[in-house]
PDB file of C-alpha atoms in Angstrom:
ATOM      1  CA  LEU A   1      16.251 -27.952  55.430  1.00  0.00           C
ATOM      2  CA  ASP A   2      19.028 -28.446  52.929  1.00  0.00           C
ATOM      3  CA  SER A   3      19.751 -32.228  54.081  1.00  0.00           C
ATOM      4  CA  ILE A   4      18.232 -35.318  54.367  1.00  0.00           C
ATOM      5  CA  PRO A   5      19.234 -35.237  58.119  1.00  0.00           C
ATOM      6  CA  ALA A   6      17.396 -32.559  58.410  1.00  0.00           C
ATOM      7  CA  ARG A   7      14.582 -33.076  57.092  1.00  0.00           C
ATOM      8  CA  ARG A   8      13.956 -36.651  59.228  1.00  0.00           C
ATOM      9  CA  TRP A   9      14.511 -34.769  62.131  1.00  0.00           C
ATOM     10  CA  ILE A  10      11.850 -32.136  61.395  1.00  0.00           C
ATOM     11  CA  ASN A  11       9.926 -35.297  60.413  1.00  0.00           C
ATOM     12  CA  GLY A  12      10.504 -37.130  63.560  1.00  0.00           C
ATOM     13  CA  LEU A  13       9.239 -33.843  65.267  1.00  0.00           C
ATOM     14  CA  LEU A  14       6.010 -33.363  63.724  1.00  0.00           C
ATOM     15  CA  CYS A  15       4.938 -36.997  63.598  1.00  0.00           C
ATOM     16  CA  SER A  16       5.594 -37.303  67.174  1.00  0.00           C
ATOM     17  CA  MET A  17       3.187 -34.611  68.147  1.00  0.00           C
ATOM     18  CA  VAL A  18       0.300 -35.556  66.456  1.00  0.00           C
ATOM     19  CA  GLN A  19      -2.322 -37.215  69.005  1.00  0.00           C
ATOM     20  CA  VAL A  20      -4.864 -40.075  68.941  1.00  0.00           C
ATOM     21  CA  ASP A  21      -8.178 -39.955  70.229  1.00  0.00           C
ATOM     22  CA  ALA A  22     -10.157 -42.900  72.468  1.00  0.00           C
ATOM     23  CA  GLU A  23     -10.753 -44.681  69.245  1.00  0.00           C
ATOM     24  CA  GLY A  24      -7.495 -44.665  68.130  1.00  0.00           C
ATOM     25  CA  GLN A  25      -8.052 -41.690  65.336  1.00  0.00           C
ATOM     26  CA  VAL A  26      -6.226 -39.310  64.387  1.00  0.00           C
ATOM     27  CA  ASP A  27      -6.681 -35.582  66.059  1.00  0.00           C
ATOM     28  CA  LEU A  28      -6.385 -33.832  63.202  1.00  0.00           C
ATOM     29  CA  SER A  29      -5.697 -29.978  65.029  1.00  0.00           C
ATOM     30  CA  THR A  30      -2.458 -32.005  66.179  1.00  0.00           C
ATOM     31  CA  VAL A  31      -1.152 -32.454  63.109  1.00  0.00           C
ATOM     32  CA  ILE A  32       1.507 -29.962  61.632  1.00  0.00           C
ATOM     33  CA  PRO A  33       1.999 -29.878  57.827  1.00  0.00           C
ATOM     34  CA  LEU A  34       5.110 -30.367  56.345  1.00  0.00           C
ATOM     35  CA  ILE A  35       5.692 -29.345  52.933  1.00  0.00           C
ATOM     36  CA  ASP A  36       8.561 -30.816  51.491  1.00  0.00           C
ATOM     37  CA  GLY A  37      10.615 -29.849  47.628  1.00  0.00           C
ATOM     38  CA  GLY A  38      13.831 -30.604  46.496  1.00  0.00           C
ATOM     39  CA  THR A  39      16.515 -29.659  43.445  1.00  0.00           C
ATOM     40  CA  GLU A  40      19.006 -31.923  41.882  1.00  0.00           C
ATOM     41  CA  GLY A  41      20.216 -30.073  39.001  1.00  0.00           C
ATOM     42  CA  LEU A  42      16.939 -30.089  36.496  1.00  0.00           C
ATOM     43  CA  LYS A  43      15.379 -32.637  38.293  1.00  0.00           C
ATOM     44  CA  GLY A  44      12.974 -31.517  41.305  1.00  0.00           C
ATOM     45  CA  HIS A  45      10.468 -32.355  43.590  1.00  0.00           C
ATOM     46  CA  ILE A  46       7.492 -31.376  46.155  1.00  0.00           C
ATOM     47  CA  ARG A  47       5.675 -33.324  48.418  1.00  0.00           C
ATOM     48  CA  VAL A  48       3.026 -32.594  51.168  1.00  0.00           C
ATOM     49  CA  ILE A  49       3.190 -34.279  54.798  1.00  0.00           C
ATOM     50  CA  LEU A  50       0.567 -34.565  56.717  1.00  0.00           C
ATOM     51  CA  PRO A  51       1.792 -36.512  59.672  1.00  0.00           C
ATOM     52  CA  GLY A  52      -0.041 -39.833  60.698  1.00  0.00           C
ATOM     53  CA  VAL A  53      -2.646 -39.301  58.005  1.00  0.00           C
ATOM     54  CA  THR A  54      -0.189 -39.858  54.828  1.00  0.00           C
ATOM     55  CA  ALA A  55       3.339 -40.810  54.178  1.00  0.00           C
ATOM     56  CA  CYS A  56       5.921 -39.502  56.133  1.00  0.00           C
ATOM     57  CA  PHE A  57       9.322 -38.875  55.118  1.00  0.00           C
ATOM     58  CA  GLU A  58      10.785 -41.614  56.585  1.00  0.00           C
ATOM     59  CA  CYS A  59       8.449 -44.140  54.644  1.00  0.00           C
ATOM     60  CA  SER A  60       9.977 -43.559  51.423  1.00  0.00           C
ATOM     61  CA  ILE A  61      13.483 -42.914  52.108  1.00  0.00           C
ATOM     62  CA  GLU A  62      14.764 -45.460  50.126  1.00  0.00           C
ATOM     63  CA  ALA A  63      13.750 -43.918  47.208  1.00  0.00           C
ATOM     64  CA  PHE A  64      16.401 -41.278  48.071  1.00  0.00           C
ATOM     65  CA  ALA A  65      19.701 -42.138  45.945  1.00  0.00           C
ATOM     66  CA  PRO A  66      22.925 -42.670  47.773  1.00  0.00           C
ATOM     67  CA  ARG A  67      26.188 -40.720  47.499  1.00  0.00           C
ATOM     68  CA  GLU A  68      27.573 -41.286  45.171  1.00  0.00           C
ATOM     69  CA  ARG A  69      30.591 -43.532  45.578  1.00  0.00           C
ATOM     70  CA  TYR A  70      33.822 -44.665  43.058  1.00  0.00           C
ATOM     71  CA  PRO A  71      35.722 -47.611  42.814  1.00  0.00           C
ATOM     72  CA  ILE A  72      38.134 -47.027  44.613  1.00  0.00           C
ATOM     73  CA  CYS A  73      40.708 -49.860  42.664  1.00  0.00           C
ATOM     74  CA  THR A  74      39.977 -46.985  39.619  1.00  0.00           C
ATOM     75  CA  VAL A  75      40.386 -43.801  42.274  1.00  0.00           C
ATOM     76  CA  ALA A  76      43.878 -45.453  43.394  1.00  0.00           C
ATOM     77  CA  GLU A  77      45.761 -47.117  40.025  1.00  0.00           C
ATOM     78  CA  THR A  78      43.617 -45.772  36.592  1.00  0.00           C
ATOM     79  CA  PRO A  79      41.813 -42.499  37.033  1.00  0.00           C
ATOM     80  CA  ARG A  80      39.287 -41.667  34.382  1.00  0.00           C
ATOM     81  CA  LEU A  81      37.997 -38.936  35.421  1.00  0.00           C
ATOM     82  CA  PRO A  82      37.871 -35.757  37.361  1.00  0.00           C
ATOM     83  CA  GLU A  83      36.170 -36.789  40.202  1.00  0.00           C
ATOM     84  CA  HIS A  84      38.373 -39.786  40.454  1.00  0.00           C
ATOM     85  CA  CYS A  85      41.168 -37.546  40.992  1.00  0.00           C
ATOM     86  CA  ILE A  86      39.743 -35.557  43.544  1.00  0.00           C
ATOM     87  CA  GLU A  87      38.978 -38.403  45.863  1.00  0.00           C
ATOM     88  CA  TRP A  88      42.405 -39.852  45.292  1.00  0.00           C
ATOM     89  CA  ALA A  89      43.258 -37.105  47.037  1.00  0.00           C
ATOM     90  CA  ARG A  90      40.845 -37.115  49.722  1.00  0.00           C
ATOM     91  CA  VAL A  91      41.276 -40.682  50.662  1.00  0.00           C
ATOM     92  CA  PHE A  92      44.507 -41.254  49.633  1.00  0.00           C
ATOM     93  CA  ARG A  93      46.690 -37.846  50.236  1.00  0.00           C
ATOM     94  CA  TRP A  94      44.859 -36.190  52.961  1.00  0.00           C
ATOM     95  CA  PRO A  95      45.559 -38.494  55.216  1.00  0.00           C
ATOM     96  CA  ALA A  96      49.337 -39.613  53.917  1.00  0.00           C
ATOM     97  CA  PHE A  97      49.745 -35.153  54.740  1.00  0.00           C
ATOM     98  CA  PHE A  98      48.070 -34.486  57.925  1.00  0.00           C
ATOM     99  CA  PRO A  99      46.872 -37.735  59.899  1.00  0.00           C
ATOM    100  CA  GLU A 100      46.750 -35.954  62.815  1.00  0.00           C
ATOM    101  CA  ILE A 101      43.253 -33.638  60.851  1.00  0.00           C
ATOM    102  CA  GLY A 102      40.846 -34.667  59.672  1.00  0.00           C
ATOM    103  CA  PHE A 103      39.205 -33.176  56.407  1.00  0.00           C
ATOM    104  CA  ASP A 104      36.552 -31.069  57.069  1.00  0.00           C
ATOM    105  CA  GLY A 105      34.910 -29.849  53.782  1.00  0.00           C
ATOM    106  CA  ASP A 106      33.808 -26.432  54.771  1.00  0.00           C
ATOM    107  CA  ASN A 107      36.903 -25.310  55.553  1.00  0.00           C
ATOM    108  CA  PRO A 108      38.101 -23.440  52.358  1.00  0.00           C
ATOM    109  CA  GLU A 109      41.687 -24.335  52.618  1.00  0.00           C
ATOM    110  CA  HIS A 110      41.291 -27.868  53.058  1.00  0.00           C
ATOM    111  CA  VAL A 111      39.172 -27.782  49.938  1.00  0.00           C
ATOM    112  CA  LYS A 112      42.264 -26.107  47.986  1.00  0.00           C
ATOM    113  CA  TRP A 113      44.484 -28.677  49.283  1.00  0.00           C
ATOM    114  CA  ILE A 114      42.530 -30.784  47.706  1.00  0.00           C
ATOM    115  CA  TYR A 115      41.761 -29.134  44.383  1.00  0.00           C
ATOM    116  CA  GLU A 116      45.878 -28.080  44.439  1.00  0.00           C
ATOM    117  CA  VAL A 117      46.800 -32.130  44.394  1.00  0.00           C
ATOM    118  CA  ALA A 118      43.564 -33.846  42.175  1.00  0.00           C
ATOM    119  CA  ARG A 119      44.703 -31.118  39.699  1.00  0.00           C
ATOM    120  CA  LYS A 120      48.476 -32.619  39.514  1.00  0.00           C
ATOM    121  CA  ARG A 121      47.260 -36.225  39.404  1.00  0.00           C
ATOM    122  CA  ALA A 122      44.850 -34.839  36.936  1.00  0.00           C
ATOM    123  CA  GLU A 123      47.640 -33.470  34.723  1.00  0.00           C
ATOM    124  CA  THR A 124      49.548 -36.508  34.345  1.00  0.00           C
ATOM    125  CA  PHE A 125      46.742 -38.676  33.133  1.00  0.00           C
ATOM    126  CA  SER A 126      46.066 -35.966  30.926  1.00  0.00           C
ATOM    127  CA  ILE A 127      42.921 -35.482  32.686  1.00  0.00           C
ATOM    128  CA  GLN A 128      40.767 -32.176  31.828  1.00  0.00           C
ATOM    129  CA  GLY A 129      37.874 -30.773  33.712  1.00  0.00           C
ATOM    130  CA  VAL A 130      39.303 -30.722  37.346  1.00  0.00           C
ATOM    131  CA  THR A 131      38.101 -27.426  38.572  1.00  0.00           C
ATOM    132  CA  LEU A 132      38.053 -25.861  42.452  1.00  0.00           C
ATOM    133  CA  MET A 133      34.022 -26.086  42.417  1.00  0.00           C
ATOM    134  CA  LEU A 134      33.852 -29.179  41.610  1.00  0.00           C
ATOM    135  CA  THR A 135      36.325 -30.169  43.961  1.00  0.00           C
ATOM    136  CA  LYS A 136      33.608 -28.153  46.940  1.00  0.00           C
ATOM    137  CA  GLY A 137      30.766 -30.690  44.890  1.00  0.00           C
ATOM    138  CA  VAL A 138      32.671 -33.626  45.704  1.00  0.00           C
ATOM    139  CA  VAL A 139      34.046 -33.514  48.682  1.00  0.00           C
ATOM    140  CA  LYS A 140      30.646 -32.410  50.263  1.00  0.00           C
ATOM    141  CA  ASN A 141      28.685 -34.380  47.520  1.00  0.00           C
ATOM    142  CA  ILE A 142      26.715 -30.916  46.534  1.00  0.00           C
ATOM    143  CA  LEU A 143      25.226 -30.800  42.812  1.00  0.00           C
ATOM    144  CA  PRO A 144      25.005 -27.693  40.911  1.00  0.00           C
ATOM    145  CA  ALA A 145      21.953 -25.576  41.761  1.00  0.00           C
ATOM    146  CA  ILE A 146      19.482 -24.448  38.776  1.00  0.00           C
ATOM    147  CA  ALA A 147      17.568 -21.185  39.177  1.00  0.00           C
ATOM    148  CA  ALA A 148      15.059 -22.614  36.834  1.00  0.00           C
ATOM    149  CA  THR A 149      14.197 -25.408  38.645  1.00  0.00           C
ATOM    150  CA  ASN A 150      14.745 -24.002  42.200  1.00  0.00           C
ATOM    151  CA  ALA A 151      11.903 -21.254  41.103  1.00  0.00           C
ATOM    152  CA  ILE A 152       9.589 -23.916  39.691  1.00  0.00           C
ATOM    153  CA  VAL A 153      10.427 -26.171  43.100  1.00  0.00           C
ATOM    154  CA  ALA A 154       9.899 -23.178  45.181  1.00  0.00           C
ATOM    155  CA  ALA A 155       6.275 -21.840  43.378  1.00  0.00           C
ATOM    156  CA  ALA A 156       5.118 -25.221  43.970  1.00  0.00           C
ATOM    157  CA  CYS A 157       5.781 -25.792  47.492  1.00  0.00           C
ATOM    158  CA  CYS A 158       4.153 -22.001  47.735  1.00  0.00           C
ATOM    159  CA  ASN A 159       0.809 -23.374  45.735  1.00  0.00           C
ATOM    160  CA  GLU A 160       0.954 -25.635  48.438  1.00  0.00           C
ATOM    161  CA  VAL A 161       1.048 -23.785  51.174  1.00  0.00           C
ATOM    162  CA  VAL A 162      -1.843 -21.364  50.564  1.00  0.00           C
ATOM    163  CA  LYS A 163      -3.559 -24.733  49.670  1.00  0.00           C
ATOM    164  CA  VAL A 164      -3.607 -26.140  52.823  1.00  0.00           C
ATOM    165  CA  ALA A 165      -3.608 -22.857  54.495  1.00  0.00           C
ATOM    166  CA  THR A 166      -7.091 -21.760  53.259  1.00  0.00           C
ATOM    167  CA  ASN A 167      -8.375 -25.237  51.898  1.00  0.00           C
ATOM    168  CA  CYS A 168      -9.459 -22.939  48.630  1.00  0.00           C
ATOM    169  CA  LEU A 169      -8.300 -26.309  46.482  1.00  0.00           C
ATOM    170  CA  PRO A 170      -7.436 -30.354  47.256  1.00  0.00           C
ATOM    171  CA  TYR A 171      -3.788 -30.485  48.258  1.00  0.00           C
ATOM    172  CA  LEU A 172      -1.528 -32.529  46.535  1.00  0.00           C
ATOM    173  CA  SER A 173      -1.364 -36.448  47.420  1.00  0.00           C
ATOM    174  CA  ASN A 174       1.012 -36.230  48.040  1.00  0.00           C
ATOM    175  CA  TYR A 175       4.032 -36.269  45.678  1.00  0.00           C
ATOM    176  CA  MET A 176       5.116 -34.166  42.535  1.00  0.00           C
ATOM    177  CA  MET A 177       8.146 -35.315  40.934  1.00  0.00           C
ATOM    178  CA  PHE A 178       9.755 -33.720  37.441  1.00  0.00           C
ATOM    179  CA  ASN A 179      12.655 -34.034  34.945  1.00  0.00           C
ATOM    180  CA  ALA A 180      13.597 -31.360  32.779  1.00  0.00           C
ATOM    181  CA  ALA A 181      16.786 -32.996  31.872  1.00  0.00           C
ATOM    182  CA  GLU A 182      15.328 -33.704  28.576  1.00  0.00           C
ATOM    183  CA  GLY A 183      12.188 -32.306  27.304  1.00  0.00           C
ATOM    184  CA  PHE A 184      10.235 -31.790  30.673  1.00  0.00           C
ATOM    185  CA  TYR A 185       8.340 -34.311  32.421  1.00  0.00           C
ATOM    186  CA  SER A 186       5.714 -34.197  35.326  1.00  0.00           C
ATOM    187  CA  LEU A 187       4.926 -36.975  37.697  1.00  0.00           C
ATOM    188  CA  THR A 188       1.948 -36.828  40.650  1.00  0.00           C
ATOM    189  CA  PHE A 189       1.448 -39.800  42.856  1.00  0.00           C
ATOM    190  CA  GLU A 190       0.836 -41.354  46.394  1.00  0.00           C
ATOM    191  CA  HIS A 191       3.417 -42.193  48.802  1.00  0.00           C
ATOM    192  CA  GLU A 192       1.763 -44.885  50.681  1.00  0.00           C
ATOM    193  CA  ARG A 193       2.387 -44.944  54.003  1.00  0.00           C
ATOM    194  CA  ASN A 194       4.783 -48.041  55.738  1.00  0.00           C
ATOM    195  CA  PRO A 195       2.779 -49.437  58.291  1.00  0.00           C
ATOM    196  CA  GLU A 196       6.229 -50.693  59.493  1.00  0.00           C
ATOM    197  CA  CYS A 197       7.575 -47.532  59.609  1.00  0.00           C
ATOM    198  CA  PHE A 198       9.268 -46.891  63.145  1.00  0.00           C
ATOM    199  CA  VAL A 199       8.477 -43.037  62.727  1.00  0.00           C
ATOM    200  CA  CYS A 200       4.677 -42.707  61.999  1.00  0.00           C
ATOM    201  CA  GLN A 201       3.774 -45.908  62.826  1.00  0.00           C
ATOM    202  CA  GLY A 202       2.655 -44.801  66.380  1.00  0.00           C
ATOM    203  CA  ALA A 203      -1.035 -42.831  64.440  1.00  0.00           C
ATOM    204  CA  PRO A 204      -2.833 -45.820  62.914  1.00  0.00           C
ATOM    205  CA  VAL A 205      -3.014 -46.450  58.637  1.00  0.00           C
ATOM    206  CA  ARG A 206      -6.054 -45.876  56.586  1.00  0.00           C
TER     207      ARG A 206
END
């Protein structure tokens, strides 16, 4: 799953499949584990979610950083970063040139047009660093993937799958994050269920 909306959808689906018995306890035979991993540059996380038993994805949705926003006055008047030039091309120039056509970040021609306009604006303000790759990242809010980070997260997710499937070892309870931006830092902790979570609140909180 490559986006937060997709993760929220599958989380909601799995939570909706959980059944409770006459005493209001979760029927564990109806619980389908969700093992989630994600990376953001040199940062990564792994989590094991047991719908109705542990905190679900929605219980900690506020932990995810919102899309980066750039001050509109800076973008319009005094750009200092290549990202400012790209946002200016997307927010101001695209609607002016193509008022009837919505910008599509998945259309290579659209992205190339934004790149060319942003590059010219960057030259005007003596800003370096506007590239086609950066343009794609800004307009689609994509952070560069780092193979080592992806490998660490994938391996940790595989370990959790084996533990859950075979019960050979205790599985993660229920969140691990790491940061390799400066050295290597790792932390494991347990997200608590949110008793007011609109997704998993139908199952009992223990």
